[in-house]
Short mmCIF file of C-alpha atoms in Angstrom, two decimals:
data_model
loop_
_atom_site.label_atom_id
_atom_site.label_comp_id
_atom_site.label_asym_id
_atom_site.label_seq_id
_atom_site.Cartn_x
_atom_site.Cartn_y
_atom_site.Cartn_z
CA UNK A 1 0.00 0.00 0.00
CA UNK A 2 3.00 2.31 0.35
CA UNK A 3 3.01 2.75 -3.44
CA UNK A 4 -0.55 4.14 -3.37
CA UNK A 5 -1.80 7.55 -2.28
CA UNK A 6 -4.85 7.69 -0.03
CA UNK A 7 -7.15 10.63 -0.68
CA UNK A 8 -10.70 11.73 0.10
CA UNK A 9 -12.50 13.96 -2.41
CA UNK A 10 -15.76 15.79 -1.78
CA UNK A 11 -18.17 15.46 -4.71
CA UNK A 12 -21.71 16.81 -5.18
CA UNK A 13 -23.06 13.44 -4.00
CA UNK A 14 -20.76 12.42 -1.14
CA UNK A 15 -17.22 12.29 0.19
CA UNK A 16 -15.35 9.51 -1.59
CA UNK A 17 -12.16 7.86 -0.44
CA UNK A 18 -9.85 6.54 -3.13
CA UNK A 19 -6.37 5.22 -3.76
CA UNK A 20 -4.33 6.88 -6.51
CA UNK A 21 -1.26 5.67 -8.35
CA UNK A 22 0.56 6.78 -11.48
CA UNK A 23 0.59 10.12 -13.27
CA UNK A 24 -2.47 12.08 -14.49
CA UNK A 25 -0.76 12.63 -17.85
CA UNK A 26 -1.09 8.90 -18.63
CA UNK A 27 -4.21 7.02 -19.81
CA UNK A 28 -6.61 6.56 -16.89
CA UNK A 29 -7.88 3.29 -15.42
CA UNK A 30 -10.76 3.12 -12.93
CA UNK A 31 -10.87 0.07 -10.65
CA UNK A 32 -14.24 -0.81 -9.10
CA UNK A 33 -14.41 -3.30 -6.23
CA UNK A 34 -17.29 -5.68 -5.56
CA UNK A 35 -19.87 -6.15 -2.83
CA UNK A 36 -18.47 -6.68 0.68
CA UNK A 37 -15.00 -5.52 -0.28
CA UNK A 38 -13.20 -2.25 -0.88
CA UNK A 39 -10.59 -0.78 -3.20
CA UNK A 40 -7.84 -2.43 -1.15
CA UNK A 41 -8.62 -5.70 -2.96
CA UNK A 42 -7.02 -4.11 -6.05
CA UNK A 43 -3.83 -3.03 -4.24
CA UNK A 44 -1.39 -5.19 -6.18
CA UNK A 45 -3.14 -4.66 -9.53
CA UNK A 46 -3.15 -0.89 -9.01
CA UNK A 47 0.52 -0.71 -8.07
CA UNK A 48 1.61 -2.62 -11.19
CA UNK A 49 -0.66 -0.72 -13.60
CA UNK A 50 0.73 2.58 -12.29
CA UNK A 51 3.84 2.18 -14.45
CA UNK A 52 1.76 2.86 -17.57
CA UNK A 53 -1.53 4.35 -16.36
CA UNK A 54 -3.12 6.82 -13.98
CA UNK A 55 -4.98 4.38 -11.74
CA UNK A 56 -7.97 5.43 -9.65
CA UNK A 57 -9.45 2.97 -7.15
CA UNK A 58 -12.36 4.41 -5.14
CA UNK A 59 -14.26 2.89 -2.25
CA UNK A 60 -17.89 2.93 -3.31
CA UNK A 61 -20.80 4.31 -1.30
CA UNK A 62 -21.01 2.58 2.09
CA UNK A 63 -17.77 0.65 1.62
CA UNK A 64 -14.21 1.23 2.77
CA UNK A 65 -13.65 4.77 3.94
CA UNK A 66 -16.23 6.42 1.68
CA UNK A 67 -19.26 8.13 3.19
CA UNK A 68 -22.10 5.73 3.92
CA UNK A 69 -24.99 7.56 2.31
CA UNK A 70 -28.16 5.48 1.82
CA UNK A 71 -28.58 3.48 -1.38
CA UNK A 72 -31.86 3.98 -3.25
CA UNK A 73 -32.25 0.44 -4.56
CA UNK A 74 -35.18 1.38 -6.79
CA UNK A 75 -32.55 2.99 -9.06
CA UNK A 76 -30.62 -0.26 -9.39
CA UNK A 77 -26.93 0.62 -9.13
CA UNK A 78 -27.37 4.13 -10.55
CA UNK A 79 -26.49 5.73 -7.20
CA UNK A 80 -23.04 4.18 -7.60
CA UNK A 81 -22.57 5.14 -11.25
CA UNK A 82 -23.69 8.71 -10.52
CA UNK A 83 -21.25 8.87 -7.60
CA UNK A 84 -18.45 7.89 -9.95
CA UNK A 85 -19.47 10.42 -12.57
CA UNK A 86 -19.27 13.10 -9.89
CA UNK A 87 -15.85 11.89 -8.81
CA UNK A 88 -14.47 11.84 -12.35
CA UNK A 89 -15.61 15.43 -12.85
CA UNK A 90 -13.73 16.63 -9.76
CA UNK A 91 -10.84 18.97 -10.61
CA UNK A 92 -8.87 17.32 -7.80
CA UNK A 93 -8.41 14.24 -9.97
CA UNK A 94 -6.73 16.24 -12.71
CA UNK A 95 -8.66 14.58 -15.55
CA UNK A 96 -9.69 16.46 -18.66
CA UNK A 97 -13.44 17.05 -18.86
CA UNK A 98 -13.68 14.81 -21.93
CA UNK A 99 -11.21 12.16 -20.76
CA UNK A 100 -12.30 8.56 -21.21
CA UNK A 101 -11.20 5.86 -18.80
CA UNK A 102 -10.64 2.14 -19.00
CA UNK A 103 -13.05 0.76 -16.39
CA UNK A 104 -12.26 -2.48 -14.55
CA UNK A 105 -15.07 -3.87 -12.39
CA UNK A 106 -15.06 -6.93 -10.15
CA UNK A 107 -18.29 -8.76 -9.23
CA UNK A 108 -20.92 -6.13 -8.32
CA UNK A 109 -18.34 -3.58 -9.43
CA UNK A 110 -18.78 -5.09 -12.89
CA UNK A 111 -22.47 -4.20 -12.74
CA UNK A 112 -21.56 -0.68 -11.66
CA UNK A 113 -19.08 -0.48 -14.56
CA UNK A 114 -21.80 -1.51 -17.02
CA UNK A 115 -24.14 1.08 -15.51
CA UNK A 116 -21.47 3.75 -15.89
CA UNK A 117 -21.24 2.86 -19.58
CA UNK A 118 -25.04 2.99 -19.93
CA UNK A 119 -25.54 6.28 -18.06
CA UNK A 120 -22.23 8.10 -18.59
CA UNK A 121 -20.79 6.42 -21.65
CA UNK A 122 -18.84 9.50 -22.69
CA UNK A 123 -16.39 8.65 -19.87
CA UNK A 124 -15.86 4.96 -20.74
CA UNK A 125 -13.17 3.83 -23.19
CA UNK A 126 -13.38 0.10 -22.39
CA UNK A 127 -14.82 -2.36 -19.89
CA UNK A 128 -12.88 -5.17 -18.21
CA UNK A 129 -15.33 -7.18 -16.13
CA UNK A 130 -14.10 -9.72 -13.57
CA UNK A 131 -16.76 -12.29 -12.66
CA UNK A 132 -19.47 -9.61 -13.00
CA UNK A 133 -22.99 -10.19 -11.76
CA UNK A 134 -25.55 -11.07 -14.42
CA UNK A 135 -26.98 -8.13 -16.38
CA UNK A 136 -30.36 -9.46 -15.17
CA UNK A 137 -29.51 -8.99 -11.50
CA UNK A 138 -28.70 -11.41 -8.70
CA UNK A 139 -31.24 -14.08 -7.80
CA UNK A 140 -34.88 -14.64 -8.66
CA UNK A 141 -34.64 -15.23 -12.43
CA UNK A 142 -34.41 -18.20 -14.77
CA UNK A 143 -33.49 -18.77 -18.40
CA UNK A 144 -30.92 -16.86 -20.43
CA UNK A 145 -33.40 -14.02 -20.95
CA UNK A 146 -33.77 -13.31 -17.19
CA UNK A 147 -37.40 -14.40 -16.79
CA UNK A 148 -38.58 -13.76 -13.19
CA UNK A 149 -39.33 -16.90 -11.19
CA UNK A 150 -42.12 -14.91 -9.49
CA UNK A 151 -43.65 -11.54 -10.29
CA UNK A 152 -42.37 -10.08 -7.00
CA UNK A 153 -38.81 -11.39 -7.59
CA UNK A 154 -38.92 -13.49 -4.41
CA UNK A 155 -35.58 -14.89 -3.37
CA UNK A 156 -33.57 -11.80 -4.25
CA UNK A 157 -32.70 -8.63 -2.35
CA UNK A 158 -31.84 -7.73 1.22
CA UNK A 159 -33.63 -10.64 2.85
CA UNK A 160 -31.48 -13.17 1.01
CA UNK A 161 -28.42 -12.55 3.20
CA UNK A 162 -27.54 -15.03 5.95
CA UNK A 163 -28.57 -13.30 9.22
CA UNK A 164 -25.73 -14.80 11.27
CA UNK A 165 -23.20 -13.61 8.71
CA UNK A 166 -24.72 -10.12 8.79
CA UNK A 167 -24.49 -10.05 12.59
CA UNK A 168 -20.83 -11.09 12.54
CA UNK A 169 -20.11 -8.55 9.83
CA UNK A 170 -21.70 -5.77 11.91
CA UNK A 171 -19.65 -6.89 14.93
CA UNK A 172 -16.48 -6.73 12.77
CA UNK A 173 -15.69 -10.29 13.72
CA UNK A 174 -12.20 -11.37 12.66
CA UNK A 175 -12.34 -14.92 13.97
CA UNK A 176 -12.57 -18.23 12.17
CA UNK A 177 -14.54 -20.30 14.70
CA UNK A 178 -17.93 -19.91 13.01
CA UNK A 179 -18.59 -21.31 9.52
CA UNK A 180 -20.13 -18.05 8.26
CA UNK A 181 -17.64 -15.68 9.86
CA UNK A 182 -16.42 -12.99 7.41
CA UNK A 183 -12.95 -14.55 7.34
CA UNK A 184 -14.29 -18.01 6.50
CA UNK A 185 -16.69 -16.67 3.89
CA UNK A 186 -13.85 -14.75 2.24
CA UNK A 187 -11.48 -17.71 2.17
CA UNK A 188 -14.17 -20.20 1.12
CA UNK A 189 -15.87 -18.15 -1.60
CA UNK A 190 -13.81 -15.15 -2.70
CA UNK A 191 -11.21 -17.57 -4.08
CA UNK A 192 -11.02 -21.29 -4.65
CA UNK A 193 -9.75 -23.25 -1.63
CA UNK A 194 -7.12 -24.19 -0.68
CA UNK A 195 -5.76 -20.86 -1.98
CA UNK A 196 -5.26 -18.19 0.67
CA UNK A 197 -3.48 -14.86 0.34
CA UNK A 198 -0.28 -14.30 2.25
CA UNK A 199 -1.13 -13.65 5.93
CA UNK A 200 -0.49 -9.89 5.76
CA UNK A 201 -2.61 -9.57 2.61
CA UNK A 202 -5.38 -11.70 4.13
CA UNK A 203 -5.61 -9.36 7.12
CA UNK A 204 -5.65 -6.34 4.81
CA UNK A 205 -8.43 -7.79 2.68
CA UNK A 206 -10.44 -8.87 5.73
CA UNK A 207 -10.16 -5.34 7.14
CA UNK A 208 -11.38 -3.98 3.80
CA UNK A 209 -14.29 -6.42 3.85
CA UNK A 210 -15.29 -5.29 7.35
CA UNK A 211 -15.27 -1.60 6.38
CA UNK A 212 -18.90 -1.74 5.31
CA UNK A 213 -21.95 0.07 6.63
CA UNK A 214 -24.18 -2.74 7.92
CA UNK A 215 -27.69 -1.31 8.06
CA UNK A 216 -30.88 -1.44 5.97
CA UNK A 217 -29.82 1.62 3.97
CA UNK A 218 -26.56 0.03 2.82
CA UNK A 219 -25.73 -3.63 3.36
CA UNK A 220 -27.64 -5.83 2.96
CA UNK A 221 -30.76 -3.67 2.64
CA UNK A 222 -34.33 -4.05 3.82
CA UNK A 223 -36.69 -6.89 2.92
CA UNK A 224 -40.35 -7.55 2.22
CA UNK A 225 -42.37 -10.66 3.09
CA UNK A 226 -43.59 -12.69 0.12
CA UNK A 227 -46.22 -15.40 -0.30
CA UNK A 228 -43.82 -17.02 -2.76
CA UNK A 229 -40.92 -19.31 -1.86
CA UNK A 230 -38.59 -18.60 -0.09
CA UNK A 231 -41.04 -16.08 1.42
CA UNK A 232 -38.87 -12.97 1.10
CA UNK A 233 -38.84 -10.33 -1.63
CA UNK A 234 -36.78 -7.20 -2.29
CA UNK A 235 -37.11 -4.04 -0.24
CA UNK A 236 -36.23 -0.59 -1.50
CA UNK A 237 -32.87 0.30 0.09
CA UNK A 238 -29.37 -1.13 0.22
CA UNK A 239 -26.94 -2.92 -2.04
CA UNK A 240 -28.55 -6.36 -2.17
CA UNK A 241 -31.82 -4.79 -3.29
CA UNK A 242 -29.99 -2.61 -5.82
CA UNK A 243 -28.69 -5.85 -7.36
CA UNK A 244 -32.13 -7.49 -7.38
CA UNK A 245 -33.62 -8.06 -10.85
CA UNK A 246 -36.64 -6.12 -9.64
CA UNK A 247 -34.57 -2.97 -10.15
CA UNK A 248 -31.50 -4.07 -12.14
CA UNK A 249 -31.70 -4.96 -15.81
CA UNK A 250 -28.61 -4.00 -17.78
CA UNK A 251 -29.44 -5.83 -21.00
CA UNK A 252 -29.93 -2.35 -22.46
CA UNK A 253 -26.15 -2.15 -22.83
CA UNK A 254 -26.79 -3.81 -26.20
CA UNK A 255 -28.44 -0.61 -27.44
CA UNK A 256 -25.50 1.70 -26.69
CA UNK A 257 -24.67 3.85 -29.69
CA UNK A 258 -20.97 3.83 -28.88
CA UNK A 259 -20.00 0.40 -27.64
CA UNK A 260 -16.75 0.15 -25.66
CA UNK A 261 -14.86 -3.11 -26.13
CA UNK A 262 -15.46 -5.61 -23.33
CA UNK A 263 -13.07 -8.08 -21.74
CA UNK A 264 -14.95 -10.61 -19.62
CA UNK A 265 -12.65 -12.49 -17.24
CA UNK A 266 -14.06 -15.26 -15.08
CA UNK A 267 -12.83 -18.11 -12.93
CA UNK A 268 -14.06 -21.60 -13.79
CA UNK A 269 -14.79 -22.44 -10.15
CA UNK A 270 -16.54 -19.27 -9.01
CA UNK A 271 -19.14 -20.17 -6.35
CA UNK A 272 -20.65 -16.67 -6.11
CA UNK A 273 -21.39 -15.76 -9.73
CA UNK A 274 -21.98 -18.92 -11.74
CA UNK A 275 -24.68 -21.10 -13.23
CA UNK A 276 -24.62 -23.03 -9.93
CA UNK A 277 -24.03 -20.29 -7.37
CA UNK A 278 -23.94 -21.38 -3.76
CA UNK A 279 -25.70 -18.10 -2.88
CA UNK A 280 -28.63 -18.70 -5.23
CA UNK A 281 -31.87 -19.96 -3.71
CA UNK A 282 -32.49 -22.17 -6.73
CA UNK A 283 -29.33 -24.12 -5.89
CA UNK A 284 -29.88 -24.02 -2.12
CA UNK A 285 -33.44 -25.27 -2.51
CA UNK A 286 -32.40 -28.10 -4.80
CA UNK A 287 -29.75 -29.16 -2.27
CA UNK A 288 -32.31 -29.14 0.56
CA UNK A 289 -30.60 -26.30 2.42
CA UNK A 290 -33.79 -24.19 2.25
CA UNK A 291 -37.01 -26.19 2.82
CA UNK A 292 -40.05 -25.97 0.57
CA UNK A 293 -38.31 -25.64 -2.80
CA UNK A 294 -41.04 -25.62 -5.48
CA UNK A 295 -38.88 -27.48 -8.01
CA UNK A 296 -36.72 -26.71 -11.01
CA UNK A 297 -39.66 -25.86 -13.25
CA UNK A 298 -40.63 -22.97 -10.94
CA UNK A 299 -37.33 -21.94 -9.33
CA UNK A 300 -34.24 -23.41 -11.01
CA UNK A 301 -30.68 -22.24 -10.50
CA UNK A 302 -30.12 -18.85 -12.09
CA UNK A 303 -27.82 -19.32 -15.11
CA UNK A 304 -25.76 -16.22 -14.32
CA UNK A 305 -22.88 -16.99 -16.69
CA UNK A 306 -25.19 -18.05 -19.52
CA UNK A 307 -27.27 -14.89 -19.06
CA UNK A 308 -24.15 -12.72 -19.24
CA UNK A 309 -22.87 -14.52 -22.34
CA UNK A 310 -26.25 -14.17 -24.08
CA UNK A 311 -26.27 -10.40 -23.52
CA UNK A 312 -22.66 -10.02 -24.65
CA UNK A 313 -23.32 -12.07 -27.79
CA UNK A 314 -26.19 -9.73 -28.62
CA UNK A 315 -23.83 -6.82 -27.89
CA UNK A 316 -21.38 -8.21 -30.45
CA UNK A 317 -24.15 -8.87 -33.00
CA UNK A 318 -25.18 -5.22 -32.63
CA UNK A 319 -21.70 -4.00 -33.54
CA UNK A 320 -19.84 -4.24 -30.23
CA UNK A 321 -16.85 -6.39 -29.35
CA UNK A 322 -16.25 -8.71 -26.41
CA UNK A 323 -13.77 -11.40 -25.45
CA UNK A 324 -14.34 -14.04 -22.78
CA UNK A 325 -11.17 -15.06 -20.96
CA UNK A 326 -11.64 -18.09 -18.73
CA UNK A 327 -9.11 -18.72 -15.95
CA UNK A 328 -8.98 -22.37 -14.92
CA UNK A 329 -8.83 -23.48 -11.30
CA UNK A 330 -9.86 -20.02 -10.08
CA UNK A 331 -12.78 -18.79 -8.02
CA UNK A 332 -14.40 -15.38 -7.66
CA UNK A 333 -11.21 -13.34 -7.27
CA UNK A 334 -8.84 -14.34 -10.10
CA UNK A 335 -7.07 -10.97 -9.90
CA UNK A 336 -5.78 -12.15 -6.51
CA UNK A 337 -5.55 -15.95 -6.75
CA UNK A 338 -4.31 -16.14 -10.36
CA UNK A 339 -2.56 -12.80 -10.45
CA UNK A 340 -0.04 -13.41 -13.24
CA UNK A 341 -2.54 -14.83 -15.73
CA UNK A 342 -5.03 -12.12 -14.84
CA UNK A 343 -2.52 -9.31 -15.36
CA UNK A 344 -1.37 -10.74 -18.69
CA UNK A 345 -4.97 -10.76 -19.93
CA UNK A 346 -5.80 -7.31 -18.57
CA UNK A 347 -2.63 -5.57 -19.75
CA UNK A 348 -2.93 -7.11 -23.21
CA UNK A 349 -6.51 -5.85 -23.46
CA UNK A 350 -5.63 -2.35 -22.26
CA UNK A 351 -2.66 -2.10 -24.62
CA UNK A 352 -4.83 -2.99 -27.61
#
């Protein structure tokens, strides 16, 4: 972290903390972290890219050291993309008003990156998406076209989070004695076991994970009772609701007039964003972990990867360009667990 500069910038929306590296006279790269993480998860990537780029890695709203303003989930992830547009316009960053950036987004940060391209496309030169969430949101849909399992999108949103995990997260628990402790969740799902970061890096990433505002307005969000299995539907505030398909549908990226090239990087063994996600009620119901599953005809596993590929193939058919780079034996965080292969793919994409 000594190679990175910590800074907080006041924007029209909120005060944003970010890490900076490199010189403003070089091409700019924006790094966007995922849910339950912070910009610190890009520390090594940012330091290496700084040799050739001006690298900006902000903590998003309610994460890291950025102000925890409420998230209006009914806007999908537009609060986050608007926050970034305000940051990029700040004179403190030293960017030209018409400067375009290469945007790299991990997990939910990939959804924010796509939203930035949809809403503020004049700032986006390219998109590199690392295991991004489906353009049709997280949970509650089936089929490659994102058909809702139920009209109220039951099984997605703030009520889908494990309550014990949320309690431990709020308590900033750093232990490993409970199966759903933040440390165990990180090491079991952020990367593919038995991989673990070096001890110092693990503590740094865990600290970044715990720097989250745990409350209905941020993580995970509020919830609504549903008559449909699993008896919970999205509320209207917080990140998990912002990612619900009730409010998030980014398939409109296909209609962009100017289509930035897309690099889609994913790990073969991702358990968070996959066609068999261990956080998807369709999978949990099938495995018997959540009683009352109505069956695969009503509530199958959400084909997150297949949904993403279908949208990107339509994007290409409409004149865009995308490349899918699959990293074998990697989980949800290939930029950490398969660093060398990841950097080769990313740097080659940026250079071209």
